[in-house]
C-alpha positions as semicolon CSV with decimal commas, in nm:
position;residue;x (nm);y (nm);z (nm)
1;M;-1,327;-0,375;-1,746
2;A;-1,101;-0,070;-1,753
3;K;-0,737;-0,135;-1,838
4;S;-0,515;-0,131;-1,531
5;A;-0,144;-0,126;-1,460
6;I;0,047;-0,206;-1,141
7;V;0,331;0,032;-1,058
8;I;0,575;-0,066;-0,782
9;P;0,767;0,235;-0,643
10;A;1,114;0,108;-0,551
11;R;1,351;0,322;-0,346
12;L;1,702;0,194;-0,278
13;A;1,758;0,382;0,048
14;S;1,545;0,306;0,352
15;T;1,570;0,429;0,709
16;R;1,510;0,124;0,926
17;L;1,648;-0,145;0,695
18;P;1,902;-0,013;0,442
19;R;1,876;-0,151;0,087
20;K;1,600;-0,386;0,194
21;L;1,458;-0,432;-0,157
22;L;1,784;-0,598;-0,264
23;L;1,807;-0,842;0,030
24;K;1,838;-1,191;-0,118
25;E;1,862;-1,460;0,151
26;T;1,584;-1,661;-0,015
27;G;1,765;-1,667;-0,349
28;K;1,550;-1,382;-0,483
29;T;1,546;-1,018;-0,380
30;V;1,254;-0,873;-0,185
31;L;1,169;-0,670;-0,495
32;Q;1,160;-0,978;-0,719
33;H;0,930;-1,157;-0,473
34;T;0,698;-0,855;-0,472
35;Y;0,702;-0,828;-0,851
36;E;0,624;-1,197;-0,898
37;S;0,346;-1,191;-0,640
38;A;0,185;-0,884;-0,798
39;A;0,221;-1,035;-1,146
40;K;-0,025;-1,309;-1,044
41;S;-0,306;-1,052;-1,065
42;T;-0,563;-1,166;-1,319
43;L;-0,700;-0,815;-1,383
44;A;-0,387;-0,602;-1,423
45;D;-0,267;-0,568;-1,782
46;R;0,088;-0,456;-1,706
47;I;0,333;-0,435;-1,415
48;I;0,618;-0,183;-1,394
49;V;0,876;-0,094;-1,131
50;A;0,930;0,280;-1,074
51;A;1,297;0,286;-0,970
52;D;1,493;0,568;-0,808
53;D;1,839;0,423;-0,867
54;I;2,028;0,237;-1,141
55;E;2,091;-0,055;-0,903
56;I;1,716;-0,111;-0,884
57;V;1,692;-0,087;-1,262
58;D;1,967;-0,346;-1,305
59;E;1,802;-0,582;-1,058
60;V;1,464;-0,567;-1,231
61;K;1,622;-0,623;-1,572
62;Q;1,815;-0,918;-1,428
63;F;1,495;-1,101;-1,332
64;G;1,318;-1,001;-1,654
65;G;1,085;-0,735;-1,521
66;D;0,966;-0,406;-1,667
67;V;1,124;-0,095;-1,510
68;I;1,145;0,283;-1,555
69;L;1,409;0,501;-1,388
70;T;1,236;0,799;-1,222
71;D;1,347;1,127;-1,066
72;P;1,553;1,038;-0,755
73;D;1,433;1,354;-0,579
74;H;1,068;1,253;-0,543
75;V;0,960;1,297;-0,182
76;C;0,719;1,001;-0,174
77;G;0,622;0,688;-0,360
78;T;0,301;0,843;-0,492
79;D;0,500;1,105;-0,684
80;R;0,717;0,828;-0,829
81;V;0,409;0,631;-0,937
82;A;0,256;0,946;-1,087
83;E;0,566;1,004;-1,300
84;V;0,538;0,657;-1,450
85;A;0,160;0,687;-1,488
86;A;0,214;0,992;-1,708
87;T;0,357;0,756;-1,971
88;L;0,064;0,511;-1,947
89;S;-0,212;0,698;-2,128
90;E;-0,382;0,374;-2,240
91;F;-0,452;0,271;-1,879
92;E;-0,741;0,411;-1,674
93;I;-0,657;0,250;-1,338
94;I;-0,313;0,261;-1,176
95;V;-0,237;0,034;-0,878
96;N;0,034;0,136;-0,633
97;V;0,190;-0,177;-0,476
98;Q;0,469;-0,117;-0,225
99;G;0,801;-0,277;-0,319
100;D;0,856;-0,415;0,032
101;E;0,545;-0,637;0,033
102;P;0,670;-0,967;-0,111
103;E;0,364;-1,154;0,014
104;I;0,109;-0,925;-0,148
105;A;-0,193;-1,132;-0,250
106;A;-0,293;-1,106;-0,614
107;T;-0,655;-1,149;-0,503
108;A;-0,625;-0,831;-0,294
109;I;-0,494;-0,640;-0,594
110;D;-0,779;-0,771;-0,809
111;Q;-1,033;-0,681;-0,540
112;A;-0,911;-0,320;-0,532
113;I;-0,913;-0,294;-0,912
114;E;-1,264;-0,435;-0,934
115;L;-1,383;-0,202;-0,658
116;L;-1,269;0,106;-0,848
117;D;-1,392;-0,028;-1,181
118;R;-1,743;-0,081;-1,038
119;N;-1,760;0,272;-0,896
120;P;-1,668;0,513;-1,178
121;E;-1,755;0,821;-0,970
122;I;-1,482;0,739;-0,712
123;P;-1,123;0,851;-0,787
124;M;-0,936;0,619;-0,551
125;A;-0,968;0,290;-0,361
126;T;-0,775;0,106;-0,091
127;L;-0,813;-0,191;0,146
128;A;-0,854;-0,259;0,517
129;T;-0,838;-0,567;0,741
130;P;-0,970;-0,627;1,096
131;I;-0,740;-0,571;1,395
132;R;-0,777;-0,842;1,659
133;S;-0,467;-0,770;1,870
134;R;-0,436;-0,490;2,123
135;Q;-0,062;-0,478;2,056
136;M;-0,127;-0,405;1,688
137;L;-0,405;-0,162;1,773
138;E;-0,172;0,047;1,991
139;N;0,128;0,023;1,757
140;P;0,175;0,359;1,578
141;N;0,334;0,177;1,282
142;C;-0,002;0,004;1,229
143;V;-0,213;0,264;1,052
144;K;-0,578;0,255;1,150
145;I;-0,873;0,351;0,930
146;V;-1,239;0,429;0,992
147;F;-1,501;0,441;0,716
148;D;-1,871;0,516;0,679
149;N;-2,162;0,287;0,589
150;Q;-2,092;0,341;0,218
151;M;-1,732;0,224;0,274
152;H;-1,586;0,570;0,217
153;A;-1,279;0,645;0,430
154;I;-1,341;0,897;0,708
155;Y;-0,993;0,915;0,862
156;F;-0,656;0,741;0,886
157;S;-0,445;0,756;1,201
158;R;-0,150;0,608;1,386
159;S;-0,357;0,643;1,703
160;V;-0,638;0,414;1,815
161;I;-0,949;0,504;1,615
162;P;-1,224;0,482;1,713
163;H;-1,096;0,544;2,068
164;P;-1,319;0,368;2,325
165;R;-1,411;0,581;2,624
166;D;-1,405;0,269;2,846
167;W;-1,189;-0,019;2,727
168;S;-1,322;-0,373;2,695
169;E;-1,140;-0,673;2,546
170;E;-1,467;-0,756;2,372
171;Y;-1,395;-0,473;2,130
172;L;-1,123;-0,692;1,975
173;T;-1,360;-0,980;1,904
174;A;-1,663;-0,777;1,796
175;E;-1,851;-0,880;1,482
176;P;-1,850;-0,689;1,263
177;A;-1,502;-0,573;1,357
178;L;-1,465;-0,234;1,526
179;F;-1,097;-0,171;1,448
180;F;-0,939;-0,189;1,103
181;Q;-0,580;-0,171;0,982
182;H;-0,518;0,018;0,662
183;V;-0,356;-0,198;0,395
184;G;-0,113;0,019;0,199
185;L;-0,234;-0,070;-0,148
186;Y;-0,391;0,205;-0,359
187;C;-0,587;0,213;-0,683
188;Y;-0,618;0,546;-0,861
189;R;-0,785;0,674;-1,170
190;R;-0,490;0,787;-1,377
191;G;-0,613;1,145;-1,422
192;F;-0,670;1,184;-1,050
193;L;-0,326;1,042;-0,969
194;Q;-0,166;1,299;-1,197
195;N;-0,316;1,578;-0,984
196;I;-0,212;1,445;-0,642
197;P;0,143;1,591;-0,653
198;K;-0,016;1,932;-0,718
199;L;-0,208;1,922;-0,387
200;S;-0,033;2,095;-0,099
201;P;0,047;1,886;0,210
202;T;-0,199;1,955;0,493
203;S;-0,144;2,001;0,867
204;I;-0,302;1,668;0,960
205;E;-0,100;1,487;0,693
206;K;0,218;1,635;0,840
207;A;0,114;1,556;1,198
208;E;0,031;1,190;1,124
209;S;0,291;1,152;0,847
210;L;0,022;0,989;0,631
211;E;-0,003;1,124;0,278
212;Q;-0,348;0,970;0,217
213;L;-0,489;1,234;0,453
214;R;-0,408;1,493;0,184
215;I;-0,675;1,330;-0,032
216;L;-0,944;1,348;0,236
217;S;-0,845;1,701;0,341
218;N;-0,904;1,819;-0,015
219;G;-1,254;1,673;-0,023
220;H;-1,193;1,361;-0,235
221;K;-1,341;1,019;-0,159
222;I;-1,145;0,700;-0,099
223;L;-1,344;0,378;-0,132
224;V;-1,245;0,096;0,103
225;G;-1,261;-0,280;0,047
226;K;-1,227;-0,535;0,327
227;I;-0,987;-0,830;0,324
228;D;-0,959;-1,101;0,589
229;H;-0,587;-1,093;0,656
230;P;-0,319;-0,820;0,670
231;I;-0,039;-0,796;0,415
232;A;0,296;-0,831;0,589
233;G;0,537;-0,564;0,471
234;I;0,909;-0,556;0,551
235;D;1,024;-0,259;0,757
236;T;1,286;-0,408;0,989
237;R;1,550;-0,681;0,997
238;E;1,312;-0,885;1,216
239;D;1,037;-0,854;0,954
240;Y;1,274;-0,980;0,688
241;Q;1,396;-1,275;0,893
242;S;1,035;-1,374;0,961
243;F;0,968;-1,363;0,588
244;V;1,274;-1,577;0,517
245;R;1,154;-1,835;0,771
246;R;0,804;-1,843;0,622
247;H;0,948;-1,876;0,272
248;S;1,179;-2,162;0,373
249;N;0,880;-2,350;0,520
250;C;0,679;-2,329;0,198
């Protein structure tokens, strides 16, 4: 199997929940939880945090993790991951795991790595999970994805896709599922990742505020794997408190 490395882009500032990666009500920071969860991957050969601030660097060193300080002016996490990937010439596959996903499943990471490893002609892979709630389906913060019969992504959107002409609750229980949530975990071939920052943002990417649309707009394929359950990220104070409660019940 191709050598793979997990890179966790870690940004200190955040809009909806300031300094969320350093929240520590469980006794460990959100970032440490994410790092330790990702480190359970059986296929990844290395895990590194791509930090934008010295406070993040100090935190990762404190819990014994591997970290690189990157350019603080990067406009997105992908650019931060690409900067670190430039130093990892011995790795063919780079996995982008978001720093605010402390409950990331190592099995999901391994599934994405294996998916890309088995399909050498594909430059990028990601994951999707069924949507069974109308509230989630209509929530613009829940990014939806549609894919073809070969599991290649067709489109990502904050809107309901596909959009039923006449609504029926049966759409939410259909088997196979009709609606899928995009899981924000990406696997890239390192050479392809290095070229992403060189691609110009597109009109649909700007409209949806979804950088993965830049890949599709430029004619590249994204392979999609299915997982049964969503990965709960932390965007708000309520998300974090829910995580703390789940962690205290473990």
